[in-house]
Amino acid sequence: MLIKVQSPYVPIDIEIGDEVVHVYVNTTVDGLTNIANRCYEAAQKFDEKQPIVDEATKANDIDTILAINDEIATIAEGAIRSAIGDGYDRIMAALANTAPEFKPSDANHVMIQVMDAVLEIVKDAKAEMLNNKAAHYLSEVSNAQVLADV
């Protein structure tokens, strides 16, 4: 008998300049639950910031926009760390190697791409879990005994 399963840690390779950072997304049940909770919290906080960004953009208030960009970096960090752990630090280090004065908010555009990849992996892992549960259920149904009408 051969049982074929995928690793619960799915790799992502991020190429930054000449460097490739290898990270892994934890798609265990606990990992997926943690990622979902942290991403939901981050999304709520992002939504709270959007009206402020809209007003600051209309008013051409650069200081407010920059401050919120820094806050977004902090909010995103928690969600990304829940998905890739210390991979976050390795991405930040690789980005810092490309710029003389680097700060976390400078990585927002990269981290958005990382989160997109993570969310795709999470979606696929969730679908695979549901398919496995469905297959298990269907095998139980096909082996079920038919009850006689009484």
Short mmCIF file of N, CA and C in Angstrom, two decimals:
data_model
loop_
_atom_site.label_atom_id
_atom_site.label_comp_id
_atom_site.label_asym_id
_atom_site.label_seq_id
_atom_site.Cartn_x
_atom_site.Cartn_y
_atom_site.Cartn_z
N MET A 1 0.85 -1.17 0.00
CA MET A 1 0.00 0.00 0.00
C MET A 1 0.90 1.24 0.00
N LEU A 2 0.54 2.20 -0.78
CA LEU A 2 1.25 3.46 -0.86
C LEU A 2 0.31 4.57 -0.42
N ILE A 3 0.77 5.32 0.54
CA ILE A 3 0.01 6.50 0.96
C ILE A 3 0.84 7.70 0.54
N LYS A 4 0.25 8.55 -0.26
CA LYS A 4 0.96 9.71 -0.77
C LYS A 4 0.34 10.96 -0.16
N VAL A 5 1.15 11.71 0.54
CA VAL A 5 0.68 12.95 1.17
C VAL A 5 1.66 14.07 0.84
N GLN A 6 1.17 15.26 0.92
CA GLN A 6 2.03 16.42 0.72
C GLN A 6 2.54 16.89 2.07
N SER A 7 3.68 17.55 2.04
CA SER A 7 4.23 18.12 3.26
C SER A 7 3.29 19.21 3.77
N PRO A 8 3.12 19.31 5.08
CA PRO A 8 2.27 20.38 5.61
C PRO A 8 2.99 21.74 5.62
N TYR A 9 4.23 21.76 5.15
CA TYR A 9 4.98 23.01 5.05
C TYR A 9 5.27 23.26 3.58
N VAL A 10 4.57 24.23 3.00
CA VAL A 10 4.65 24.48 1.57
C VAL A 10 5.67 25.59 1.31
N PRO A 11 6.63 25.32 0.39
CA PRO A 11 7.68 26.31 0.16
C PRO A 11 7.24 27.47 -0.74
N ILE A 12 7.84 28.62 -0.48
CA ILE A 12 7.75 29.79 -1.37
C ILE A 12 9.18 30.30 -1.52
N ASP A 13 9.57 30.60 -2.73
CA ASP A 13 10.88 31.20 -2.99
C ASP A 13 10.66 32.63 -3.42
N ILE A 14 11.35 33.56 -2.75
CA ILE A 14 11.22 34.97 -3.05
C ILE A 14 12.58 35.46 -3.52
N GLU A 15 12.63 35.92 -4.76
CA GLU A 15 13.88 36.42 -5.33
C GLU A 15 13.96 37.92 -5.12
N ILE A 16 15.00 38.34 -4.40
CA ILE A 16 15.20 39.75 -4.09
C ILE A 16 16.62 40.10 -4.53
N GLY A 17 16.71 40.85 -5.61
CA GLY A 17 18.03 41.15 -6.16
C GLY A 17 18.70 39.86 -6.58
N ASP A 18 19.92 39.63 -6.07
CA ASP A 18 20.67 38.41 -6.39
C ASP A 18 20.38 37.28 -5.41
N GLU A 19 19.54 37.54 -4.43
CA GLU A 19 19.32 36.59 -3.35
C GLU A 19 17.95 35.92 -3.49
N VAL A 20 17.89 34.65 -3.14
CA VAL A 20 16.61 33.93 -3.10
C VAL A 20 16.37 33.54 -1.65
N VAL A 21 15.23 33.95 -1.14
CA VAL A 21 14.85 33.62 0.24
C VAL A 21 13.83 32.49 0.17
N HIS A 22 14.13 31.40 0.86
CA HIS A 22 13.24 30.24 0.91
C HIS A 22 12.45 30.30 2.22
N VAL A 23 11.13 30.31 2.11
CA VAL A 23 10.28 30.30 3.29
C VAL A 23 9.25 29.18 3.14
N TYR A 24 8.62 28.85 4.24
CA TYR A 24 7.64 27.78 4.24
C TYR A 24 6.37 28.24 4.95
N VAL A 25 5.23 27.89 4.35
CA VAL A 25 3.93 28.21 4.95
C VAL A 25 3.44 26.98 5.69
N ASN A 26 3.10 27.16 6.96
CA ASN A 26 2.62 26.09 7.81
C ASN A 26 1.14 25.84 7.50
N THR A 27 0.87 24.73 6.79
CA THR A 27 -0.52 24.42 6.42
C THR A 27 -1.12 23.30 7.27
N THR A 28 -0.54 23.11 8.48
CA THR A 28 -1.20 22.19 9.42
C THR A 28 -2.51 22.83 9.84
N VAL A 29 -3.38 22.09 10.48
CA VAL A 29 -4.66 22.65 10.93
C VAL A 29 -4.41 23.84 11.86
N ASP A 30 -3.48 23.68 12.81
CA ASP A 30 -3.16 24.80 13.71
C ASP A 30 -2.60 25.97 12.93
N GLY A 31 -1.71 25.68 11.98
CA GLY A 31 -1.10 26.74 11.18
C GLY A 31 -2.14 27.51 10.38
N LEU A 32 -3.03 26.79 9.73
CA LEU A 32 -4.07 27.44 8.92
C LEU A 32 -5.00 28.27 9.79
N THR A 33 -5.34 27.75 10.96
CA THR A 33 -6.22 28.49 11.88
C THR A 33 -5.55 29.78 12.34
N ASN A 34 -4.27 29.68 12.70
CA ASN A 34 -3.53 30.85 13.15
C ASN A 34 -3.40 31.88 12.03
N ILE A 35 -3.07 31.43 10.83
CA ILE A 35 -2.94 32.34 9.70
C ILE A 35 -4.27 33.04 9.44
N ALA A 36 -5.36 32.27 9.42
CA ALA A 36 -6.67 32.85 9.16
C ALA A 36 -7.03 33.91 10.20
N ASN A 37 -6.79 33.61 11.47
CA ASN A 37 -7.12 34.58 12.52
C ASN A 37 -6.29 35.85 12.40
N ARG A 38 -4.99 35.70 12.17
CA ARG A 38 -4.11 36.87 12.08
C ARG A 38 -4.42 37.69 10.83
N CYS A 39 -4.72 37.03 9.72
CA CYS A 39 -5.06 37.76 8.49
C CYS A 39 -6.39 38.50 8.64
N TYR A 40 -7.33 37.87 9.32
CA TYR A 40 -8.63 38.52 9.56
C TYR A 40 -8.44 39.78 10.42
N GLU A 41 -7.65 39.65 11.48
CA GLU A 41 -7.36 40.81 12.34
C GLU A 41 -6.68 41.92 11.55
N ALA A 42 -5.70 41.54 10.72
CA ALA A 42 -4.97 42.53 9.92
C ALA A 42 -5.92 43.21 8.94
N ALA A 43 -6.79 42.44 8.30
CA ALA A 43 -7.72 43.01 7.32
C ALA A 43 -8.65 44.02 7.98
N GLN A 44 -9.11 43.71 9.21
CA GLN A 44 -9.96 44.66 9.93
C GLN A 44 -9.21 45.96 10.21
N LYS A 45 -7.97 45.84 10.63
CA LYS A 45 -7.16 47.04 10.92
C LYS A 45 -6.89 47.83 9.65
N PHE A 46 -6.62 47.13 8.53
CA PHE A 46 -6.41 47.83 7.26
C PHE A 46 -7.66 48.60 6.87
N ASP A 47 -8.83 47.95 7.03
CA ASP A 47 -10.08 48.61 6.69
C ASP A 47 -10.32 49.86 7.53
N GLU A 48 -9.91 49.82 8.80
CA GLU A 48 -10.05 50.98 9.68
C GLU A 48 -9.16 52.14 9.22
N LYS A 49 -8.04 51.83 8.62
CA LYS A 49 -7.09 52.86 8.16
C LYS A 49 -7.51 53.49 6.83
N GLN A 50 -8.29 52.78 6.02
CA GLN A 50 -8.59 53.23 4.66
C GLN A 50 -9.24 54.62 4.60
N PRO A 51 -10.24 54.92 5.44
CA PRO A 51 -10.83 56.27 5.36
C PRO A 51 -9.81 57.37 5.69
N ILE A 52 -8.90 57.08 6.59
CA ILE A 52 -7.87 58.06 6.94
C ILE A 52 -6.93 58.27 5.75
N VAL A 53 -6.58 57.19 5.08
CA VAL A 53 -5.72 57.29 3.89
C VAL A 53 -6.44 58.08 2.79
N ASP A 54 -7.72 57.80 2.60
CA ASP A 54 -8.49 58.51 1.57
C ASP A 54 -8.51 60.01 1.84
N GLU A 55 -8.77 60.38 3.09
CA GLU A 55 -8.79 61.80 3.45
C GLU A 55 -7.41 62.44 3.29
N ALA A 56 -6.39 61.75 3.74
CA ALA A 56 -5.03 62.26 3.63
C ALA A 56 -4.62 62.42 2.16
N THR A 57 -5.07 61.51 1.33
CA THR A 57 -4.75 61.60 -0.10
C THR A 57 -5.43 62.81 -0.72
N LYS A 58 -6.71 63.00 -0.38
CA LYS A 58 -7.44 64.16 -0.90
C LYS A 58 -6.78 65.47 -0.45
N ALA A 59 -6.32 65.49 0.80
CA ALA A 59 -5.72 66.71 1.36
C ALA A 59 -4.23 66.83 1.02
N ASN A 60 -3.70 65.83 0.32
CA ASN A 60 -2.27 65.78 0.00
C ASN A 60 -1.41 65.88 1.27
N ASP A 61 -1.87 65.17 2.31
CA ASP A 61 -1.19 65.15 3.61
C ASP A 61 -0.16 64.01 3.62
N ILE A 62 1.02 64.31 3.14
CA ILE A 62 2.08 63.32 2.99
C ILE A 62 2.49 62.72 4.33
N ASP A 63 2.56 63.53 5.37
CA ASP A 63 2.98 63.02 6.68
C ASP A 63 2.04 61.94 7.20
N THR A 64 0.74 62.15 7.05
CA THR A 64 -0.24 61.15 7.49
C THR A 64 -0.12 59.88 6.65
N ILE A 65 0.04 60.04 5.35
CA ILE A 65 0.17 58.87 4.48
C ILE A 65 1.40 58.06 4.86
N LEU A 66 2.52 58.71 5.12
CA LEU A 66 3.74 58.01 5.51
C LEU A 66 3.57 57.32 6.87
N ALA A 67 2.90 57.99 7.79
CA ALA A 67 2.68 57.40 9.12
C ALA A 67 1.81 56.15 9.01
N ILE A 68 0.77 56.21 8.19
CA ILE A 68 -0.10 55.05 8.02
C ILE A 68 0.64 53.94 7.29
N ASN A 69 1.49 54.28 6.35
CA ASN A 69 2.30 53.27 5.67
C ASN A 69 3.17 52.52 6.68
N ASP A 70 3.72 53.24 7.67
CA ASP A 70 4.50 52.59 8.73
C ASP A 70 3.59 51.67 9.57
N GLU A 71 2.38 52.14 9.88
CA GLU A 71 1.45 51.33 10.67
C GLU A 71 1.04 50.06 9.91
N ILE A 72 0.85 50.20 8.61
CA ILE A 72 0.48 49.04 7.79
C ILE A 72 1.59 47.99 7.84
N ALA A 73 2.84 48.44 7.80
CA ALA A 73 3.96 47.50 7.88
C ALA A 73 3.91 46.72 9.19
N THR A 74 3.61 47.40 10.28
CA THR A 74 3.53 46.76 11.59
C THR A 74 2.37 45.77 11.65
N ILE A 75 1.23 46.17 11.12
CA ILE A 75 0.05 45.29 11.12
C ILE A 75 0.32 44.05 10.26
N ALA A 76 0.89 44.27 9.09
CA ALA A 76 1.15 43.16 8.16
C ALA A 76 2.17 42.18 8.75
N GLU A 77 3.11 42.69 9.51
CA GLU A 77 4.14 41.81 10.07
C GLU A 77 3.55 40.65 10.86
N GLY A 78 2.57 40.93 11.70
CA GLY A 78 1.96 39.87 12.52
C GLY A 78 1.32 38.78 11.67
N ALA A 79 0.59 39.20 10.64
CA ALA A 79 -0.07 38.22 9.77
C ALA A 79 0.97 37.41 8.99
N ILE A 80 1.99 38.06 8.51
CA ILE A 80 3.01 37.36 7.72
C ILE A 80 3.83 36.42 8.59
N ARG A 81 4.18 36.87 9.79
CA ARG A 81 4.92 35.99 10.71
C ARG A 81 4.11 34.74 11.05
N SER A 82 2.78 34.88 11.16
CA SER A 82 1.96 33.70 11.47
C SER A 82 2.04 32.68 10.35
N ALA A 83 2.30 33.14 9.15
CA ALA A 83 2.35 32.25 7.99
C ALA A 83 3.74 31.68 7.73
N ILE A 84 4.78 32.53 7.85
CA ILE A 84 6.12 32.08 7.44
C ILE A 84 7.16 32.19 8.54
N GLY A 85 6.75 32.54 9.75
CA GLY A 85 7.67 32.57 10.89
C GLY A 85 8.88 33.46 10.65
N ASP A 86 10.08 32.90 10.89
CA ASP A 86 11.30 33.71 10.77
C ASP A 86 11.64 34.03 9.32
N GLY A 87 10.88 33.48 8.38
CA GLY A 87 11.06 33.85 6.98
C GLY A 87 10.86 35.34 6.78
N TYR A 88 10.02 35.95 7.62
CA TYR A 88 9.80 37.39 7.56
C TYR A 88 11.12 38.12 7.77
N ASP A 89 11.89 37.71 8.78
CA ASP A 89 13.17 38.36 9.07
C ASP A 89 14.16 38.18 7.92
N ARG A 90 14.14 37.00 7.30
CA ARG A 90 15.07 36.75 6.20
C ARG A 90 14.71 37.58 4.97
N ILE A 91 13.42 37.77 4.73
CA ILE A 91 12.99 38.65 3.62
C ILE A 91 13.43 40.08 3.91
N MET A 92 13.20 40.53 5.13
CA MET A 92 13.58 41.90 5.49
C MET A 92 15.09 42.10 5.36
N ALA A 93 15.87 41.11 5.78
CA ALA A 93 17.33 41.22 5.67
C ALA A 93 17.75 41.29 4.21
N ALA A 94 17.14 40.49 3.35
CA ALA A 94 17.48 40.52 1.93
C ALA A 94 17.11 41.87 1.32
N LEU A 95 15.98 42.42 1.71
CA LEU A 95 15.58 43.73 1.21
C LEU A 95 16.52 44.82 1.72
N ALA A 96 16.94 44.71 2.95
CA ALA A 96 17.86 45.70 3.52
C ALA A 96 19.20 45.70 2.78
N ASN A 97 19.58 44.54 2.24
CA ASN A 97 20.82 44.46 1.47
C ASN A 97 20.74 45.23 0.16
N THR A 98 19.53 45.57 -0.29
CA THR A 98 19.35 46.25 -1.58
C THR A 98 19.23 47.77 -1.45
N ALA A 99 19.16 48.27 -0.22
CA ALA A 99 18.96 49.71 -0.02
C ALA A 99 19.79 50.21 1.16
N PRO A 100 20.43 51.35 1.01
CA PRO A 100 21.27 51.86 2.10
C PRO A 100 20.47 52.25 3.35
N GLU A 101 19.30 52.84 3.16
CA GLU A 101 18.45 53.22 4.30
C GLU A 101 17.10 52.54 4.11
N PHE A 102 16.96 51.43 4.77
CA PHE A 102 15.77 50.61 4.59
C PHE A 102 14.96 50.58 5.86
N LYS A 103 13.64 50.72 5.74
CA LYS A 103 12.76 50.61 6.90
C LYS A 103 11.63 49.65 6.54
N PRO A 104 10.96 49.08 7.54
CA PRO A 104 9.93 48.07 7.28
C PRO A 104 8.86 48.48 6.27
N SER A 105 8.42 49.73 6.30
CA SER A 105 7.36 50.13 5.38
C SER A 105 7.83 50.12 3.92
N ASP A 106 9.15 50.15 3.70
CA ASP A 106 9.67 50.05 2.34
C ASP A 106 9.37 48.67 1.75
N ALA A 107 9.09 47.70 2.59
CA ALA A 107 8.83 46.33 2.15
C ALA A 107 7.35 46.05 1.91
N ASN A 108 6.48 47.02 2.12
CA ASN A 108 5.04 46.77 2.00
C ASN A 108 4.67 46.15 0.66
N HIS A 109 5.23 46.65 -0.43
CA HIS A 109 4.86 46.11 -1.75
C HIS A 109 5.32 44.66 -1.91
N VAL A 110 6.45 44.31 -1.31
CA VAL A 110 6.93 42.92 -1.36
C VAL A 110 6.05 42.04 -0.47
N MET A 111 5.75 42.51 0.72
CA MET A 111 4.97 41.72 1.66
C MET A 111 3.54 41.47 1.16
N ILE A 112 3.02 42.40 0.38
CA ILE A 112 1.70 42.19 -0.22
C ILE A 112 1.76 41.00 -1.20
N GLN A 113 2.83 40.92 -1.96
CA GLN A 113 3.00 39.79 -2.89
C GLN A 113 3.18 38.48 -2.12
N VAL A 114 3.93 38.54 -1.01
CA VAL A 114 4.11 37.35 -0.18
C VAL A 114 2.77 36.91 0.39
N MET A 115 1.98 37.86 0.88
CA MET A 115 0.66 37.51 1.44
C MET A 115 -0.26 36.93 0.37
N ASP A 116 -0.18 37.46 -0.86
CA ASP A 116 -0.99 36.89 -1.94
C ASP A 116 -0.62 35.42 -2.16
N ALA A 117 0.69 35.13 -2.17
CA ALA A 117 1.14 33.75 -2.35
C ALA A 117 0.69 32.87 -1.18
N VAL A 118 0.80 33.40 0.04
CA VAL A 118 0.38 32.66 1.23
C VAL A 118 -1.12 32.36 1.16
N LEU A 119 -1.91 33.35 0.81
CA LEU A 119 -3.36 33.15 0.76
C LEU A 119 -3.74 32.13 -0.32
N GLU A 120 -3.00 32.10 -1.42
CA GLU A 120 -3.25 31.08 -2.45
C GLU A 120 -2.94 29.69 -1.91
N ILE A 121 -1.84 29.56 -1.19
CA ILE A 121 -1.47 28.28 -0.58
C ILE A 121 -2.51 27.85 0.45
N VAL A 122 -2.96 28.79 1.26
CA VAL A 122 -3.97 28.50 2.28
C VAL A 122 -5.26 28.04 1.61
N LYS A 123 -5.66 28.73 0.55
CA LYS A 123 -6.89 28.35 -0.17
C LYS A 123 -6.76 26.93 -0.72
N ASP A 124 -5.61 26.62 -1.32
CA ASP A 124 -5.40 25.28 -1.87
C ASP A 124 -5.39 24.22 -0.78
N ALA A 125 -4.73 24.52 0.35
CA ALA A 125 -4.66 23.56 1.46
C ALA A 125 -6.05 23.31 2.04
N LYS A 126 -6.82 24.36 2.15
CA LYS A 126 -8.18 24.24 2.68
C LYS A 126 -9.04 23.38 1.74
N ALA A 127 -8.91 23.63 0.44
CA ALA A 127 -9.67 22.85 -0.54
C ALA A 127 -9.25 21.39 -0.49
N GLU A 128 -7.95 21.13 -0.34
CA GLU A 128 -7.48 19.75 -0.26
C GLU A 128 -8.04 19.05 0.98
N MET A 129 -8.06 19.76 2.11
CA MET A 129 -8.64 19.18 3.33
C MET A 129 -10.10 18.82 3.14
N LEU A 130 -10.84 19.74 2.52
CA LEU A 130 -12.26 19.49 2.28
C LEU A 130 -12.45 18.31 1.33
N ASN A 131 -11.60 18.23 0.31
CA ASN A 131 -11.70 17.09 -0.62
C ASN A 131 -11.39 15.78 0.09
N ASN A 132 -10.39 15.79 0.97
CA ASN A 132 -10.06 14.58 1.72
C ASN A 132 -11.20 14.16 2.63
N LYS A 133 -11.82 15.14 3.28
CA LYS A 133 -12.97 14.83 4.13
C LYS A 133 -14.12 14.30 3.30
N ALA A 134 -14.33 14.91 2.13
CA ALA A 134 -15.42 14.47 1.26
C ALA A 134 -15.15 13.05 0.77
N ALA A 135 -13.92 12.75 0.40
CA ALA A 135 -13.57 11.41 -0.07
C ALA A 135 -13.77 10.38 1.04
N HIS A 136 -13.38 10.75 2.26
CA HIS A 136 -13.57 9.86 3.40
C HIS A 136 -15.06 9.61 3.63
N TYR A 137 -15.84 10.67 3.58
CA TYR A 137 -17.28 10.55 3.78
C TYR A 137 -17.90 9.68 2.69
N LEU A 138 -17.49 9.91 1.44
CA LEU A 138 -18.06 9.13 0.34
C LEU A 138 -17.70 7.66 0.46
N SER A 139 -16.49 7.36 0.91
CA SER A 139 -16.13 5.95 1.08
C SER A 139 -16.97 5.31 2.18
N GLU A 140 -17.28 6.06 3.23
CA GLU A 140 -18.14 5.53 4.29
C GLU A 140 -19.55 5.29 3.76
N VAL A 141 -20.03 6.22 2.94
CA VAL A 141 -21.38 6.10 2.39
C VAL A 141 -21.45 4.89 1.45
N SER A 142 -20.43 4.70 0.64
CA SER A 142 -20.47 3.58 -0.31
C SER A 142 -20.38 2.23 0.40
N ASN A 143 -19.80 2.22 1.62
CA ASN A 143 -19.70 0.98 2.39
C ASN A 143 -20.87 0.79 3.36
N ALA A 144 -21.77 1.75 3.38
CA ALA A 144 -22.85 1.71 4.35
C ALA A 144 -23.85 0.60 4.00
N GLN A 145 -24.44 0.07 5.03
CA GLN A 145 -25.45 -0.97 4.89
C GLN A 145 -26.79 -0.30 4.60
N VAL A 146 -27.51 -0.87 3.71
CA VAL A 146 -28.84 -0.36 3.40
C VAL A 146 -29.79 -0.90 4.46
N LEU A 147 -30.58 -0.01 5.04
CA LEU A 147 -31.56 -0.42 6.06
C LEU A 147 -32.85 -0.88 5.37
N ALA A 148 -33.40 -1.92 5.85
CA ALA A 148 -34.67 -2.44 5.31
C ALA A 148 -35.79 -1.52 5.72
N ASP A 149 -36.74 -1.34 4.81
CA ASP A 149 -37.92 -0.54 5.16
C ASP A 149 -38.75 -1.31 6.18
N VAL A 150 -39.19 -0.63 7.17
CA VAL A 150 -39.97 -1.28 8.22
C VAL A 150 -41.42 -0.95 8.09
#
